[in-house]
Structure formats: structure tokens, C-alpha cells
Coordinates of C-alpha atoms in Angstrom, one line a residue:
X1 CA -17.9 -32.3 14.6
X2 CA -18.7 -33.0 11.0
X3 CA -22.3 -33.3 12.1
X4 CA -22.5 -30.2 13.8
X5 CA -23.0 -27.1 11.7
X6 CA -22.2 -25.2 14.9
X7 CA -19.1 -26.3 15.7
X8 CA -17.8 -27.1 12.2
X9 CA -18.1 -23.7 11.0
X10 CA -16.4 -22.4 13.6
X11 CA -13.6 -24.5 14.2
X12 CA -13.0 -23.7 10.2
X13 CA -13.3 -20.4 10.4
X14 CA -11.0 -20.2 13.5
X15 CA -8.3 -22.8 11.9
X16 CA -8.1 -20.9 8.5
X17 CA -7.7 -17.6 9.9
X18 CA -4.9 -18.9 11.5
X19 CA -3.5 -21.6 8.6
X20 CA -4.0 -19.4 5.3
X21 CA -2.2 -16.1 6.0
X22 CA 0.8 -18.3 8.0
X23 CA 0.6 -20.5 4.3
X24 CA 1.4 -17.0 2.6
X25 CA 4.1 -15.7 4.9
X26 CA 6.0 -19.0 4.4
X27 CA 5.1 -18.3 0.7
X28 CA 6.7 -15.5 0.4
X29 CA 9.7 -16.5 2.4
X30 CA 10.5 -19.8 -0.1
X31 CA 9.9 -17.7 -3.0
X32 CA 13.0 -17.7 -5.3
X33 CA 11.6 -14.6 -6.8
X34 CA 11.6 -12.8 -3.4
X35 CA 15.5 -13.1 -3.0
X36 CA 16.7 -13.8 -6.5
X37 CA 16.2 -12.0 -9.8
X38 CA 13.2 -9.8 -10.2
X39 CA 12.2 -11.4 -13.5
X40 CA 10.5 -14.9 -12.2
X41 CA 11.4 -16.4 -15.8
X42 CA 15.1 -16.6 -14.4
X43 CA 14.5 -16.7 -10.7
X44 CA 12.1 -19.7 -11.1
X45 CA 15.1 -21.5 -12.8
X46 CA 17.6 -21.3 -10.3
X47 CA 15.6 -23.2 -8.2
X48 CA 12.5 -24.6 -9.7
X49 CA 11.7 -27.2 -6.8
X50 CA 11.1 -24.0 -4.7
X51 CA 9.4 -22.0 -7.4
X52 CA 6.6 -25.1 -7.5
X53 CA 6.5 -25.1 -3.9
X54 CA 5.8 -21.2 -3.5
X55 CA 3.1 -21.4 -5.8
X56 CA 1.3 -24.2 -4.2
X57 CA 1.8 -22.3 -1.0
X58 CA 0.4 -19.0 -2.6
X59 CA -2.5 -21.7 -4.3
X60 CA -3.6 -22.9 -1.0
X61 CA -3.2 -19.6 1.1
X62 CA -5.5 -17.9 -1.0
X63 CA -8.3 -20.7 -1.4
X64 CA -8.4 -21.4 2.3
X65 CA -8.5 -17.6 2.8
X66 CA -12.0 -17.3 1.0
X67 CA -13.6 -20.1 3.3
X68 CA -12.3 -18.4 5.9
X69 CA -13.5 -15.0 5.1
X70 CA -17.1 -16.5 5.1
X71 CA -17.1 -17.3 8.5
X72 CA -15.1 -14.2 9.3
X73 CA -18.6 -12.6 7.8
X74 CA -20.1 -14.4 10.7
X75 CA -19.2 -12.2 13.2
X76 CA -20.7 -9.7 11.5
X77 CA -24.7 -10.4 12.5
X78 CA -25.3 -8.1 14.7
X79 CA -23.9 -4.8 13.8
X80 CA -21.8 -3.4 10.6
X81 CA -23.3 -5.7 8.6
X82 CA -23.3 -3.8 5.6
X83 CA -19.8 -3.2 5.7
X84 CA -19.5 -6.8 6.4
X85 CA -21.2 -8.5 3.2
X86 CA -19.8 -5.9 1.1
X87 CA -16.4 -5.7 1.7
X88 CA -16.5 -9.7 2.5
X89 CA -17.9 -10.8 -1.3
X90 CA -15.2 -8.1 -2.3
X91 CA -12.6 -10.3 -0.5
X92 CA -14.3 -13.9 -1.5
X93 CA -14.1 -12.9 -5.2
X94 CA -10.3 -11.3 -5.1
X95 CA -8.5 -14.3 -3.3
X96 CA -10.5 -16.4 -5.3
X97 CA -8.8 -14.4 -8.8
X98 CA -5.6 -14.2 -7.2
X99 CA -5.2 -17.8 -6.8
X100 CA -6.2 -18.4 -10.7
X101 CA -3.5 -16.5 -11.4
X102 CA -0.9 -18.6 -10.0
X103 CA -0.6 -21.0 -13.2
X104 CA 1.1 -18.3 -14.9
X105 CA 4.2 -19.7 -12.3
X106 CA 4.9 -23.1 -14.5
X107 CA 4.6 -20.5 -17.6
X108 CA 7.2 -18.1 -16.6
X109 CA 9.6 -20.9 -15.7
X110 CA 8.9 -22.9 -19.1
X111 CA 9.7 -19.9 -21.1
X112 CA 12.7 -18.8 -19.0
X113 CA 14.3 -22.3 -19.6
X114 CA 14.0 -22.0 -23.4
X115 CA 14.0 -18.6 -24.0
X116 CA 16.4 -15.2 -23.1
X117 CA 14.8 -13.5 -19.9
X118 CA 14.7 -10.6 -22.3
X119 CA 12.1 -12.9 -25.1
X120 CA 10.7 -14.6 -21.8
X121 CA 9.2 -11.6 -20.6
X122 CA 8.3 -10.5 -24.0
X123 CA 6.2 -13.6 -24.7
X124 CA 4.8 -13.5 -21.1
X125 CA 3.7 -9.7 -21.5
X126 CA 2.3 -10.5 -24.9
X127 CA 0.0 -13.0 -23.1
X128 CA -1.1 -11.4 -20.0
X129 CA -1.8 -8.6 -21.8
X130 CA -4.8 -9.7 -24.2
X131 CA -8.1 -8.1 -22.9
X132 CA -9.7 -11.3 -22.0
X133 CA -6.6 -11.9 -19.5
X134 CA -6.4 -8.3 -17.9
X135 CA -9.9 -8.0 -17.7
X136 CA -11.0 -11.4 -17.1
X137 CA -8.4 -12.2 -14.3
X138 CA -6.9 -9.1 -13.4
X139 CA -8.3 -5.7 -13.2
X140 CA -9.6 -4.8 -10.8
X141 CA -10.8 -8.0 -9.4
X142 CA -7.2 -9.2 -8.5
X143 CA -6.7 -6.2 -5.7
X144 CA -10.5 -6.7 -4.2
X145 CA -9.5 -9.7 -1.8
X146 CA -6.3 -7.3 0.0
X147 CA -8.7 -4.3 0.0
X148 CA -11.8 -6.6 1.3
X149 CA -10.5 -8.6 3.8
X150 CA -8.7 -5.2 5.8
X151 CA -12.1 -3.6 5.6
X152 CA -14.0 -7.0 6.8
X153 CA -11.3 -6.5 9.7
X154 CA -13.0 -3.1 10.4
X155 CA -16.7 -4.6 10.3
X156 CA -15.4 -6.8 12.7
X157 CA -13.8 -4.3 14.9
X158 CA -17.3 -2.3 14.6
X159 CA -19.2 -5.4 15.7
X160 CA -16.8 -5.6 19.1
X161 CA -15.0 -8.9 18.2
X162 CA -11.8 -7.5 18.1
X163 CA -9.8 -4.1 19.0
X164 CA -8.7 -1.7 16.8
X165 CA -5.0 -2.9 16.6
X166 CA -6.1 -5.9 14.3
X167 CA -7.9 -4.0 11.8
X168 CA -4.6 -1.5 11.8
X169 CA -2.1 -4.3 10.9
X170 CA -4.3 -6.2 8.4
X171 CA -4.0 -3.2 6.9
X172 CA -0.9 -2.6 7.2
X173 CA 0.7 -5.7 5.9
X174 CA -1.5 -6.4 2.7
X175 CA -2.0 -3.1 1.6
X176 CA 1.9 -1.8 2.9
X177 CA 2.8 -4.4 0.8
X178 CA 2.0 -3.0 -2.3
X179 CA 3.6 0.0 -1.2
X180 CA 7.3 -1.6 -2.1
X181 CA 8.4 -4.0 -4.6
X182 CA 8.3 -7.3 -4.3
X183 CA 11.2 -8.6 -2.4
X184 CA 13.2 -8.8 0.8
X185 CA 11.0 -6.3 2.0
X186 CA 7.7 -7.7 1.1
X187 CA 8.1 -10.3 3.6
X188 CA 7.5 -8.6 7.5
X189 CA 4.5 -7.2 5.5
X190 CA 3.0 -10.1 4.7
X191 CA 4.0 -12.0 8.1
X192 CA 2.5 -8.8 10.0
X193 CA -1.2 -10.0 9.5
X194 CA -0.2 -13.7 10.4
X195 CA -0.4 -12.6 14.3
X196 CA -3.5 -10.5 13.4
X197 CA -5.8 -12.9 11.7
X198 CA -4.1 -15.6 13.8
X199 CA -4.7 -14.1 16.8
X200 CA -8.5 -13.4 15.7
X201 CA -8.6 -17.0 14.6
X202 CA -7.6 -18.4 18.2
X203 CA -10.2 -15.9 19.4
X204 CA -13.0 -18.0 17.7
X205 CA -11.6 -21.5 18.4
X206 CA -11.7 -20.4 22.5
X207 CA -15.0 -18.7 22.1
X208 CA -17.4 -21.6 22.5
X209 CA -20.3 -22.7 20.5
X210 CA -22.6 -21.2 22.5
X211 CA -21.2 -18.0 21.8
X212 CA -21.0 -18.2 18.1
X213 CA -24.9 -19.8 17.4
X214 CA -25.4 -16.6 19.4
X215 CA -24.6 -14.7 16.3
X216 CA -27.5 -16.5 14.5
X217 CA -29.9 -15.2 17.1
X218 CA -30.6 -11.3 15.4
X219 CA -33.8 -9.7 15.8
X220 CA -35.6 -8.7 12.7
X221 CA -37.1 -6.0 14.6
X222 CA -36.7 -2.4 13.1
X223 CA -35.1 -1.2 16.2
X224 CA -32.6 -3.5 15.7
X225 CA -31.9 -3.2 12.0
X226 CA -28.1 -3.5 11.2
X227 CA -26.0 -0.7 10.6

């Protein structure tokens, strides 16, 4: 397989879709931040084995997410291509943030251990706040991957890979999910685009390799031009 660009990308492509968004439900689900205290500086230290393990989840979802997005892209060849580079570096670039973002985690849980929660998140907002951090790391790059990868959902639903349902809960789950606060209920949110992406993913790995080097096949002519 390894020496098959064919069937290498898109066994990848197909695995991640279904591995990285089932890494961040389970993320989510661990989280001692999700059920505990909404300030992570005292959350994290009730159960700190957990608050390591979330993150690593969180890490991994989100890196794995990026390769998959590229050959999510893939399926984009033929038609709504435009819509499917754009909104798929928007994506590549925001999982890729929100991932760096995660060794703030260790941070939170250092200062809650030796400070009040109250001088915790004092110190922590003091520090996330310097320009080079909110500009650098978060805004606005940190939202571009859960606005990207819904709207590389629609490119994909444009191009006939999938129907309109997936698109539609994508959507609904990373976006909804900012929609309430992180918690209890951020959790069928973020498990909703598990069986979208999943389902997608399982689409590819049955597909064929004939069918995917089909994608490679576009005509250049101007009658064809993507869209």
C-alpha cells in the first residue's frame, strides 16, 4: 500500500475521516472540564490523569483531521472546486491552530495547583491575552477549521459524493456547538458529525481505487472548467 499513491491516499483519507472526529467525541466525553467546574484550573485538578488524556485526544483529533481534510479536497476535482480549496486551506490552517492551543491544558492545571482558581485565571487571562497570543494563535484563525471543514462538506455535496444530510449535521454539530457552553451539552454536538464524516469516510474506503484515480482524470478543456 505504502507504495501506491492510489491506494494510500485513499485508505488515509477514508480512515481519518472516520478516526479523528470519533478521537474528539471521546475527547470531549473524558474531559473533566466537560462535567466538573467550568474553570479548567480546578477541573483539571480533580482529575489530572483525565485532563492529560483529553488533551492528547483533542491533540491528535485535530492533527489527523488536517490530513484528512486534504484528501477530503480530493473529491473535489471535478466540480465546486473553488469552494473546495477555499474553504479546505480555511480548515487545514484552523485545526492545525486549534491543536497548538492545547498546551495551554498542562498550564491551566499547573497554576490551579498553586494558585486560587480566582489568581489562576487571572494569570491565565494575563497570558492569553498578549497580542502576539490572540493574534498569533487565536483570532480568527482558531474558528477557520469548524467553519472550513462544514463548508468543504458542501463542496463535496456539490461534487455528488455525498447527500445533503451530511453537509447538514457537520454543520450542525461543530458550529451548534458553539452555540452553548461548553459542557454536558457540548457533547451530542460534537458526536453528531462522528456518523457524518464517519459515514463519508467508509464511503471512500468501499469506493475502489479505480474510482478515486478517476478524480485525477479532469479535463483542462474550457467547457469543463470547474465551478
Amino acid at each position: 500500500m505504502f507504495n501506491d499513491h492510489v491506494t494510500f491516499r485513499r485508505v488515509t483519507a477514508g480512515t481519518l475521516l472516520v478516526v479523528a472526529p470519533l478521537l474528539q467525541a471521546v475527547a470531549v466525553v473524558v474531559d473533566p472540564g466537560t462535567w466538573g467546574d467550568d474553570r479548567e484550573a480546578v477541573s483539571f485538578g480533580d482529575n489530572p490523569a483525565l485532563a492529560q488524556t483529553q488533551s492528547v485526544l483533542y491533540h491528535w483529533s485535530w492533527m489527523l483531521m488536517a490530513v484528512a481534510i486534504i484528501g477530503l479536497m480530493h473529491l473535489t476535482r471535478r466540480r465546486a472546486t473553488r469552494l473546495g480549496h477555499a474553504s479546505g486551506v480555511l480548515a487545514v490552517i484552523g485545526y492545525l491552530q486549534l491543536s497548538g492551543l492545547l498546551l495551554i491544558d498542562p498550564v491551566e492545571w499547573y497554576l490551579g495547583q498553586h494558585n486560587s482558581p480566582e489568581e489562576a485565571q487571572r494569570i491565565l487571562d494575563e497570558m492569553m491575552n498578549l497580542p502576539g497570543v490572540t493574534f498569533g494563535f487565536q483570532m480568527p484563525w482558531m474558528f477557520f477549521g469548524f467553519i472550513g471543514l462544514p463548508l468543504l462538506t458542501v463542496a463535496v455535496w456539490r461534487a455528488g459524493f455525498v447527500g445533503w444530510w451530511v453537509p447538514l449535521v457537520v454543520a450542525a454539530g461543530y458550529l451548534g456547538g458553539f452555540l452553548v457552553e461548553y459542557g454536558p451539552l457540548t457533547v451530542p454536538f460534537w458526536t453528531a458529525p462522528v456518523v457524518a464524516l464517519g459515514w463519508t469516510g467508509v464511503r471512500i474506503l468501499r469506493m475502489g481505487d479505480d474510482a478515486w484515480a478517476g478524480y485525477y482524470q479532469v479535463s483542462r478543456s474550457p467547457e469543463s472548467s470547474p465551478r
